[in-house]
mmCIF file with all atom_site columns, C-alpha atoms in Angstrom:
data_model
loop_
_atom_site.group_PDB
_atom_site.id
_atom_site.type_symbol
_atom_site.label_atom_id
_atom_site.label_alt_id
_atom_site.label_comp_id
_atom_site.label_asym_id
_atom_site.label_entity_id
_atom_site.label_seq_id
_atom_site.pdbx_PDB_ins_code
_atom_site.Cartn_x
_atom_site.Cartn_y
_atom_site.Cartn_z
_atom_site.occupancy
_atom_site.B_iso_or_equiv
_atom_site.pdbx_formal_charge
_atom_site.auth_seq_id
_atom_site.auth_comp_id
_atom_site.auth_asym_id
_atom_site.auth_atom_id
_atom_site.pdbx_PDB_model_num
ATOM 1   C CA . UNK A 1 1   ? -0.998 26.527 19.451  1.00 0.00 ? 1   UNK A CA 1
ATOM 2   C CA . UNK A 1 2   ? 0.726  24.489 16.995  1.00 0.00 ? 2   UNK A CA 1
ATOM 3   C CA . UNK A 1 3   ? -2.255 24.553 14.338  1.00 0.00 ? 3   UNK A CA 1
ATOM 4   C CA . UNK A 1 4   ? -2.825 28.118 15.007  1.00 0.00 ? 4   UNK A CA 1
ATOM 5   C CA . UNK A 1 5   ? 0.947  29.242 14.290  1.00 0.00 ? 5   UNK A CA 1
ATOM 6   C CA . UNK A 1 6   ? 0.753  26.699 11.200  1.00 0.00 ? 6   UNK A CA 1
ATOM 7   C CA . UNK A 1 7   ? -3.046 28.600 10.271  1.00 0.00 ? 7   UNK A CA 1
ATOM 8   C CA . UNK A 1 8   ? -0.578 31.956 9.946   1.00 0.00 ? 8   UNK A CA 1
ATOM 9   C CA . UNK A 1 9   ? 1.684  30.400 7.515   1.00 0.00 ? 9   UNK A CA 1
ATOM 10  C CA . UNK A 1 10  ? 4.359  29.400 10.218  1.00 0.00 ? 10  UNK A CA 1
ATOM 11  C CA . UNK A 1 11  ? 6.389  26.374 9.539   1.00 0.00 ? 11  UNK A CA 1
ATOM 12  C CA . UNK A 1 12  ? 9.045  24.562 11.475  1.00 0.00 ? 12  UNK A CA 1
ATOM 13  C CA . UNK A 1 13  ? 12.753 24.510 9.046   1.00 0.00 ? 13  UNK A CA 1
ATOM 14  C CA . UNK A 1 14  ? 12.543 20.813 9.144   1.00 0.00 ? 14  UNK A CA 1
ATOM 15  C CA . UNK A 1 15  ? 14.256 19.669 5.254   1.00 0.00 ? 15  UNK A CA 1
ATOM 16  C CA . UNK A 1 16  ? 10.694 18.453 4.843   1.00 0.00 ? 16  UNK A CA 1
ATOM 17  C CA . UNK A 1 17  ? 8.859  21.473 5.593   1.00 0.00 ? 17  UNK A CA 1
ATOM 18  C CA . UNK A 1 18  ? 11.117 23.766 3.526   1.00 0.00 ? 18  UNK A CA 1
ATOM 19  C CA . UNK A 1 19  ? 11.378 21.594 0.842   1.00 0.00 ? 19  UNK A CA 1
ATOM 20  C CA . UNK A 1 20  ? 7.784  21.084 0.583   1.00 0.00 ? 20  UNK A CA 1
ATOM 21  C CA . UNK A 1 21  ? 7.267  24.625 0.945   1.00 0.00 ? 21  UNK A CA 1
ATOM 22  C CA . UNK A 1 22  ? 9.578  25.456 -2.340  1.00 0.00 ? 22  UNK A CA 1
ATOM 23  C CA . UNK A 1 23  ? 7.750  22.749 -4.192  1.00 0.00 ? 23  UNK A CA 1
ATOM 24  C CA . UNK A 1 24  ? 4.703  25.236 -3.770  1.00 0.00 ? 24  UNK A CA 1
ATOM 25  C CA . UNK A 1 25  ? 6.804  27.746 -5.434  1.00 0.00 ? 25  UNK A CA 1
ATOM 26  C CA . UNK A 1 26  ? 6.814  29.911 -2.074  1.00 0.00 ? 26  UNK A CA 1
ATOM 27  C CA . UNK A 1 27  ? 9.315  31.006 -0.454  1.00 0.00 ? 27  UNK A CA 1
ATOM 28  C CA . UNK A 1 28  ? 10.167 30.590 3.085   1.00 0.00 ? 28  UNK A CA 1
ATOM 29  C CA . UNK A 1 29  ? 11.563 32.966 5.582   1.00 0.00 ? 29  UNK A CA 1
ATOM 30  C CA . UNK A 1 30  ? 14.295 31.246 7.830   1.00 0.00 ? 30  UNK A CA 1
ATOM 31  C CA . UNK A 1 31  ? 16.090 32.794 10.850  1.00 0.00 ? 31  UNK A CA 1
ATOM 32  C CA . UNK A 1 32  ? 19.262 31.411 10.015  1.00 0.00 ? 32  UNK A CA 1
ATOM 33  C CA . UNK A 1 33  ? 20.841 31.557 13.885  1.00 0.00 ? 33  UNK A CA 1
ATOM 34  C CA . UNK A 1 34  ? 17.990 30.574 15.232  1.00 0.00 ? 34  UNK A CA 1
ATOM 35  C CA . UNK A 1 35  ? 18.013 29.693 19.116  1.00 0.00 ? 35  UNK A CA 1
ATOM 36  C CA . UNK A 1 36  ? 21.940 29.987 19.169  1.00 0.00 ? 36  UNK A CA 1
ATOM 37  C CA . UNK A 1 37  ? 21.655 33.495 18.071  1.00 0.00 ? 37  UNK A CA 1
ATOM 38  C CA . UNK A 1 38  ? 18.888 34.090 20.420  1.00 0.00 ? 38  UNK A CA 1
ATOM 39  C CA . UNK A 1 39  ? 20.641 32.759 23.276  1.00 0.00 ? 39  UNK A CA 1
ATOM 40  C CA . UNK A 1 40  ? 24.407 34.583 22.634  1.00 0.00 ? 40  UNK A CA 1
ATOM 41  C CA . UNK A 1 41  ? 23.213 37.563 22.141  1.00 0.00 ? 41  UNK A CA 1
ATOM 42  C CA . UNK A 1 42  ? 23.484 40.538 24.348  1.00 0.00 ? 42  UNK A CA 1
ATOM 43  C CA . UNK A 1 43  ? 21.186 43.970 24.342  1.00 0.00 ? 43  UNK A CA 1
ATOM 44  C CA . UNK A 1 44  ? 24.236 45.533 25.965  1.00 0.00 ? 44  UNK A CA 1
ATOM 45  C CA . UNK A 1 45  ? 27.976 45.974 24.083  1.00 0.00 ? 45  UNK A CA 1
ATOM 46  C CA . UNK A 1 46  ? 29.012 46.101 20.758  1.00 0.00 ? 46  UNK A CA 1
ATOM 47  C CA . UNK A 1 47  ? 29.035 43.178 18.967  1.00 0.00 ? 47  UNK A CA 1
ATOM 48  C CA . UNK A 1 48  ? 26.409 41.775 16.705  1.00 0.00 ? 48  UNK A CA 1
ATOM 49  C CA . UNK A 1 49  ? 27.130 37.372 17.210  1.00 0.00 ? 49  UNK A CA 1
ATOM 50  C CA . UNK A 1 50  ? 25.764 35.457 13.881  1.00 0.00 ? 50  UNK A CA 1
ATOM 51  C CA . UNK A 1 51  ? 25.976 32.255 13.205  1.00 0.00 ? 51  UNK A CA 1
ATOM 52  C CA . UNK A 1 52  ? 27.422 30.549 10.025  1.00 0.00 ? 52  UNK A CA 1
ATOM 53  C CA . UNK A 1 53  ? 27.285 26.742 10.443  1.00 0.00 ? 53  UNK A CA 1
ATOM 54  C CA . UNK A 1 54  ? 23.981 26.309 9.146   1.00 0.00 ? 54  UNK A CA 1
ATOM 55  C CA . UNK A 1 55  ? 24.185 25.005 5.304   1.00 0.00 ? 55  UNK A CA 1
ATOM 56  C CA . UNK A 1 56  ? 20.593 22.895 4.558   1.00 0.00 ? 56  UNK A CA 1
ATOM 57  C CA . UNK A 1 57  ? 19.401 26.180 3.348   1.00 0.00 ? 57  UNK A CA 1
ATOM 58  C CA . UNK A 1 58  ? 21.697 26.747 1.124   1.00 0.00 ? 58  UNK A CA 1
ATOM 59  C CA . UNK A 1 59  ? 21.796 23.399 -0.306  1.00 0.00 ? 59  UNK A CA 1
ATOM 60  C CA . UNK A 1 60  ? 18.030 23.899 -0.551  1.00 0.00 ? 60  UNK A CA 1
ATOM 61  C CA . UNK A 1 61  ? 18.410 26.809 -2.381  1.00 0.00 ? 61  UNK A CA 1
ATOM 62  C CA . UNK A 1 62  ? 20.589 25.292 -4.868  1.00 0.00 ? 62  UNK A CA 1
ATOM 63  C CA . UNK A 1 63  ? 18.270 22.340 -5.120  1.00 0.00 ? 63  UNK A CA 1
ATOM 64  C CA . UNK A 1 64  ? 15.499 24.172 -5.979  1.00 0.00 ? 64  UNK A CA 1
ATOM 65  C CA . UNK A 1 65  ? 17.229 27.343 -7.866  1.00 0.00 ? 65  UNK A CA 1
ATOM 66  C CA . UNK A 1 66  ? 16.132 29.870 -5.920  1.00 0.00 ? 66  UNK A CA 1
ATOM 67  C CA . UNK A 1 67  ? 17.827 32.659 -4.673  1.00 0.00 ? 67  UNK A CA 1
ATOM 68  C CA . UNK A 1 68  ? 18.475 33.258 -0.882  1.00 0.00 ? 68  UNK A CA 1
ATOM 69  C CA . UNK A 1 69  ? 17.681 36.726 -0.047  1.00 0.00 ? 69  UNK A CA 1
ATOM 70  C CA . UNK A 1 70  ? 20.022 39.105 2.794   1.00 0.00 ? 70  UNK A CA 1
ATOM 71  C CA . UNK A 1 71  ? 17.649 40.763 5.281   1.00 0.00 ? 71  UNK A CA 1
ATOM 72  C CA . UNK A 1 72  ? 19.499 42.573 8.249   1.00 0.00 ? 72  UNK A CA 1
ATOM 73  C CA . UNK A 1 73  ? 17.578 43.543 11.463  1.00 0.00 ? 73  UNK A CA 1
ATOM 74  C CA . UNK A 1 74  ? 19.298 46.164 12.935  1.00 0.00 ? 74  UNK A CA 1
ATOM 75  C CA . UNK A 1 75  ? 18.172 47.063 16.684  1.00 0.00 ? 75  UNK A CA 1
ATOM 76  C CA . UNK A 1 76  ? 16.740 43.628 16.824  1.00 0.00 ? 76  UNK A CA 1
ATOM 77  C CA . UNK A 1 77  ? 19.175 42.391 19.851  1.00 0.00 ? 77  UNK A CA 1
ATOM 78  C CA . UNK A 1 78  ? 17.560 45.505 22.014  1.00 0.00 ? 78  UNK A CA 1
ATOM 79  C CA . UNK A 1 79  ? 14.294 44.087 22.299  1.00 0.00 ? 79  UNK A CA 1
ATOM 80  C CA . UNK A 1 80  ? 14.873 41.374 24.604  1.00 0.00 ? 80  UNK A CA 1
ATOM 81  C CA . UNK A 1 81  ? 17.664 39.167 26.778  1.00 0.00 ? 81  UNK A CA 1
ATOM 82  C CA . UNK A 1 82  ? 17.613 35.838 28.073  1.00 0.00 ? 82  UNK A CA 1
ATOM 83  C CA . UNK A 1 83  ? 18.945 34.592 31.227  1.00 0.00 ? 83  UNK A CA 1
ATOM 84  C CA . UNK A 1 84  ? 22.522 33.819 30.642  1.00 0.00 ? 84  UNK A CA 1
ATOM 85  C CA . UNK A 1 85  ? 23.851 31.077 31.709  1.00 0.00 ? 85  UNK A CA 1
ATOM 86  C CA . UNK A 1 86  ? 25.950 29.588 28.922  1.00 0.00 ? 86  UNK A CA 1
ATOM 87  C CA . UNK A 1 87  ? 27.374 26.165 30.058  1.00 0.00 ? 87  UNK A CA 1
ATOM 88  C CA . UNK A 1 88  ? 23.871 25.242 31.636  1.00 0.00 ? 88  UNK A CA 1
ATOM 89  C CA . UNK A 1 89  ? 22.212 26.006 28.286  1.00 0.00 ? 89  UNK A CA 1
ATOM 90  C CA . UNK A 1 90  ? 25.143 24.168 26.283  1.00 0.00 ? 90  UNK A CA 1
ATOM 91  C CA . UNK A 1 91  ? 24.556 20.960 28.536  1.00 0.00 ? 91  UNK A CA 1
ATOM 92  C CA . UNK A 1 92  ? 20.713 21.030 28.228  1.00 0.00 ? 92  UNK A CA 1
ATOM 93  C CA . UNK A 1 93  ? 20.842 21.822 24.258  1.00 0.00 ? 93  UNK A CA 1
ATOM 94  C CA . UNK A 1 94  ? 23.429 19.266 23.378  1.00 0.00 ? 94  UNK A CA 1
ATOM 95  C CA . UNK A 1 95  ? 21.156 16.048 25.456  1.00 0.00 ? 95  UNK A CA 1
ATOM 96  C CA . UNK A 1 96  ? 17.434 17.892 24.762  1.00 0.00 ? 96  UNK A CA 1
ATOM 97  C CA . UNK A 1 97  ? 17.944 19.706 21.514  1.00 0.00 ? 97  UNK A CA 1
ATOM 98  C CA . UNK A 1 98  ? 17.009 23.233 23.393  1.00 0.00 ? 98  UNK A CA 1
ATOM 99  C CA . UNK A 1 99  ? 18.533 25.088 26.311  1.00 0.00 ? 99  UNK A CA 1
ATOM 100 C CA . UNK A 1 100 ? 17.631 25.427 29.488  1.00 0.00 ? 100 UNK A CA 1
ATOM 101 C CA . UNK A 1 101 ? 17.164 27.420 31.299  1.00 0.00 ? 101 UNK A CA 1
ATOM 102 C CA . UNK A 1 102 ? 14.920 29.692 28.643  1.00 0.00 ? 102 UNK A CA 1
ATOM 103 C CA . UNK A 1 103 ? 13.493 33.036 30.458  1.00 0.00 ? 103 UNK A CA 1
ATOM 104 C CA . UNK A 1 104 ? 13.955 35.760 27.789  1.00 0.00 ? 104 UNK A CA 1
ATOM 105 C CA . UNK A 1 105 ? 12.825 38.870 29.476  1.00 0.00 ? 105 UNK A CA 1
ATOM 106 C CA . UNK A 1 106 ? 12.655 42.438 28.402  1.00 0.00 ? 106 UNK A CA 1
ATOM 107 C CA . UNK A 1 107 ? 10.876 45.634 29.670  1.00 0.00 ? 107 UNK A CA 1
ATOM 108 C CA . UNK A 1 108 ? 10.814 45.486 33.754  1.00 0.00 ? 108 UNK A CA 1
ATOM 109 C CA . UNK A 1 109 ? 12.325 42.366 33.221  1.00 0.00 ? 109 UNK A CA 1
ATOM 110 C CA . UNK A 1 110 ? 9.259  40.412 31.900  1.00 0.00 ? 110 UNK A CA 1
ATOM 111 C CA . UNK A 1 111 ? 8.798  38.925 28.920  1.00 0.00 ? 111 UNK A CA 1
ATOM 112 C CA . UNK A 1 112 ? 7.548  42.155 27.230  1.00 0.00 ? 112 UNK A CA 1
ATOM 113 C CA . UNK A 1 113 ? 9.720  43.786 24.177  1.00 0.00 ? 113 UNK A CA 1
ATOM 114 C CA . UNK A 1 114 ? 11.462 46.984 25.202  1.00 0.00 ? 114 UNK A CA 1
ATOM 115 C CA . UNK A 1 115 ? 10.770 49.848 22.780  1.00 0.00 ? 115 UNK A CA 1
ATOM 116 C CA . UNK A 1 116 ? 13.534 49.841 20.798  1.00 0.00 ? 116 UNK A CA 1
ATOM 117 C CA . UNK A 1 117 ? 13.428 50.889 16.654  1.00 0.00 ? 117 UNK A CA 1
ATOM 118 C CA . UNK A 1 118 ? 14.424 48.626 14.625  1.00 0.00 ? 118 UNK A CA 1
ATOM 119 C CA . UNK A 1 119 ? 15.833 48.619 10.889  1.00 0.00 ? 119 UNK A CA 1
ATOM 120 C CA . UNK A 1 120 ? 15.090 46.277 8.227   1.00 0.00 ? 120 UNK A CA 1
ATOM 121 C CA . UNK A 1 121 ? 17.710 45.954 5.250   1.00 0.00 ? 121 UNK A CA 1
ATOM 122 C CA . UNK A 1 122 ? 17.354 44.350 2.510   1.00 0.00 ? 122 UNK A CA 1
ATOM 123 C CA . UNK A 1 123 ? 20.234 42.991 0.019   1.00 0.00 ? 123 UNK A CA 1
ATOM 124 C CA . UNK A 1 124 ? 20.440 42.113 -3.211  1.00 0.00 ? 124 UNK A CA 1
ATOM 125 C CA . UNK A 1 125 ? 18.852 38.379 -4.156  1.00 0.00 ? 125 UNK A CA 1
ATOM 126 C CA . UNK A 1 126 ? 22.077 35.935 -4.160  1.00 0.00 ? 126 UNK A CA 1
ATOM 127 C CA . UNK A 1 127 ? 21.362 33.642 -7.106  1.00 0.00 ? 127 UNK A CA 1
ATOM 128 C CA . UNK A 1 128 ? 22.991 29.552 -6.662  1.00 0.00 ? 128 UNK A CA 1
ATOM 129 C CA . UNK A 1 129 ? 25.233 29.231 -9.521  1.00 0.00 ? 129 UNK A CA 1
ATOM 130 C CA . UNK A 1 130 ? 23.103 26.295 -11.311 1.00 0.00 ? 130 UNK A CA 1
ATOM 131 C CA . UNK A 1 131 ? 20.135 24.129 -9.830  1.00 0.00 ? 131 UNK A CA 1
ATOM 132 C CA . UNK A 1 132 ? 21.050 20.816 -8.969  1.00 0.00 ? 132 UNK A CA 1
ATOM 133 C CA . UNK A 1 133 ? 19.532 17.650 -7.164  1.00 0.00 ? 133 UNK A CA 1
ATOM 134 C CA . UNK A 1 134 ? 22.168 17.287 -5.583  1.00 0.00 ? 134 UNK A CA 1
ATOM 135 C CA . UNK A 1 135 ? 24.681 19.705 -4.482  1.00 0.00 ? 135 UNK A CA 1
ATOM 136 C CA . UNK A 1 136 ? 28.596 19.323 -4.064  1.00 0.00 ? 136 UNK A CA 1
ATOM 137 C CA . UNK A 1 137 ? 30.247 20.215 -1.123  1.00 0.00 ? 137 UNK A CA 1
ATOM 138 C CA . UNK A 1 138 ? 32.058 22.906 -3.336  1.00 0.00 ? 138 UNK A CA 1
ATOM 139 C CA . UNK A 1 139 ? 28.594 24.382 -4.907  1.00 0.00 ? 139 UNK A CA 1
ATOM 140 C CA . UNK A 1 140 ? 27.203 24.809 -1.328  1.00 0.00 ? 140 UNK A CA 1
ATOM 141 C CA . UNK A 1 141 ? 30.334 26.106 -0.022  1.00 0.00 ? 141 UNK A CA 1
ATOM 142 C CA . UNK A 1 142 ? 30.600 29.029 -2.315  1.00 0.00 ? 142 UNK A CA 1
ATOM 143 C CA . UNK A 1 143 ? 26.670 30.276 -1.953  1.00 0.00 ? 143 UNK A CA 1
ATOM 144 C CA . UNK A 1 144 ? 27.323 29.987 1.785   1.00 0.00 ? 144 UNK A CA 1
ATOM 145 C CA . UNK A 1 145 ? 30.353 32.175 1.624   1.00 0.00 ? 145 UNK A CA 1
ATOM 146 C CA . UNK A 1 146 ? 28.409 34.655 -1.214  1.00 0.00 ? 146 UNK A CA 1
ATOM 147 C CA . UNK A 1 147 ? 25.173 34.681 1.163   1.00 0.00 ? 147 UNK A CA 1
ATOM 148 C CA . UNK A 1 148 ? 27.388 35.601 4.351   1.00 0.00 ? 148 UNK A CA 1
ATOM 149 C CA . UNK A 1 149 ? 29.007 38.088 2.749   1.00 0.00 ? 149 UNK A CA 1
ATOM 150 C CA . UNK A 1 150 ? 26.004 40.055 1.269   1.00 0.00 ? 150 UNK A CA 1
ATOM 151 C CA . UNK A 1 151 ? 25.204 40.099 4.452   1.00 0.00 ? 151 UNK A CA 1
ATOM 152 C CA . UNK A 1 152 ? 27.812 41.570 6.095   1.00 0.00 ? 152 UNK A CA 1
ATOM 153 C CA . UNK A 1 153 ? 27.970 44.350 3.200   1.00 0.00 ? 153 UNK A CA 1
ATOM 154 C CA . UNK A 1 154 ? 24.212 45.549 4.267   1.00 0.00 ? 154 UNK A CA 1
ATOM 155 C CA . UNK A 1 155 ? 25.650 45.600 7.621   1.00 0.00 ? 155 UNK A CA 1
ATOM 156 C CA . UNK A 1 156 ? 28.790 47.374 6.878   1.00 0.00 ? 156 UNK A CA 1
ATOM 157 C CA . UNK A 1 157 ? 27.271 49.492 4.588   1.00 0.00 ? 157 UNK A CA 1
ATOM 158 C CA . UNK A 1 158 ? 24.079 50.323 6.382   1.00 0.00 ? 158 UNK A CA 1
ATOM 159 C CA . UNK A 1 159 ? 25.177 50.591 10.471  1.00 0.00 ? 159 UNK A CA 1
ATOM 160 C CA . UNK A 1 160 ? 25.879 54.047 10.531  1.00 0.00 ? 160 UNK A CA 1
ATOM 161 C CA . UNK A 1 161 ? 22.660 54.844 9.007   1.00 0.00 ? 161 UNK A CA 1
ATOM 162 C CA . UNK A 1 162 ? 20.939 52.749 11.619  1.00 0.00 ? 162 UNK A CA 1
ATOM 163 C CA . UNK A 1 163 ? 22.337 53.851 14.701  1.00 0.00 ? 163 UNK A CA 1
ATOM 164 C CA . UNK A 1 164 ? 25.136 51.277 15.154  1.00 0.00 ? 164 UNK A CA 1
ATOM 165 C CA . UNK A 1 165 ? 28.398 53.137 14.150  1.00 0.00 ? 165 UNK A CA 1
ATOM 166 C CA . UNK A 1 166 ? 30.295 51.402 16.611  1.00 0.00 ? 166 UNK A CA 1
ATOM 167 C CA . UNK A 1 167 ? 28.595 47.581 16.062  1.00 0.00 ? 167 UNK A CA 1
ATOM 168 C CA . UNK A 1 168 ? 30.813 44.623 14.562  1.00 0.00 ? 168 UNK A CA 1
ATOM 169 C CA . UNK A 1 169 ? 29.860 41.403 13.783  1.00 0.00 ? 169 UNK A CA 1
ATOM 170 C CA . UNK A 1 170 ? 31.322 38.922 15.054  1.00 0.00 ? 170 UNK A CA 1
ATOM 171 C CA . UNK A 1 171 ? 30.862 35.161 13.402  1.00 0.00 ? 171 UNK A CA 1
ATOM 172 C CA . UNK A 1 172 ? 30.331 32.156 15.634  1.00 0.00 ? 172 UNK A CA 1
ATOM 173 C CA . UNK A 1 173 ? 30.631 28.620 14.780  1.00 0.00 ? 173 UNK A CA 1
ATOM 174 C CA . UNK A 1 174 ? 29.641 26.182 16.646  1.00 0.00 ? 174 UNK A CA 1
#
């Protein structure tokens, strides 16, 4: 399954495989929350959770001088849940590096997408100030807050439009 994903162009975000992949002079496509996001988020309510604590692609981006690019999914969260059982998940991601227990369902409560549409916006590119080797805490610090906040503008800016008047994001942490 593994080769097959990797046949498609898949990669894992491993510093390796994304450095390696900007060394190519592609550029990736990360999921910044990742399994977090996946696993706080709720079809149901009003709040859009994101995480923030990531930084290696940042500092990647800086490293290599590219820019990172804001790309909001709006109706995303609809598609599917997961079972929900947070302090079980916490315990099994902090010893295994995943949570479990991991049953995202959707339509009739399988694991089959609910129809749902689903928006795509795209920001303006949010250039790293200078391309450096190595990155200070200070240079990563500022993209990371410029990034987040790009993002939160296409929200903002684009949630009406989209079907979410009534949505707010709301930033998690850990």
């Amino acid at each position: 399954m593994r080769d097959l994903a990797q046949w498609a162009g898949v990669r894992d975000v491993g510093r390796a495989s994304v450095d390696n992949t900007l060394k190519t002079g592609v550029s990736p496509m990360l999921v910044v929350g990742g399994q977090s996001e996946m696993f706080l988020s709720r079809s149901s309510g009003n709040e859009i959770l994101l995480h923030r604590r990531h930084r290696g692609f940042v500092r990647m981006a800086i490293k290599h001088g590219v820019p990172l690019l804001p790309v909001f999914s709006f109706g995303e969260h609809k598609t599917m849940d997961n079972v929900y059982l947070p302090k079980m998940q916490a315990y099994f991601k902090s010893k295994l590096g995943f949570p479990i227990p991991y049953f995202p369902y959707g339509r009739w409560y399988l694991p089959v997408l609910r129809r749902t549409p689903i928006s795509i916006c795209v920001g303006a590119p949010v250039f790293p100030q200078e391309k450096t080797d190595r990155p200070t805490r200070g240079q990563i610090e500022e993209l990371h807050e410029r990034y987040f906040a790009a993002l939160e503008d296409i929200f903002e800016r684009n949630k009406e439009y989209c079907g979410f008047p009534n949505h707010k994001i709301k930033w998690v942490w850990d």
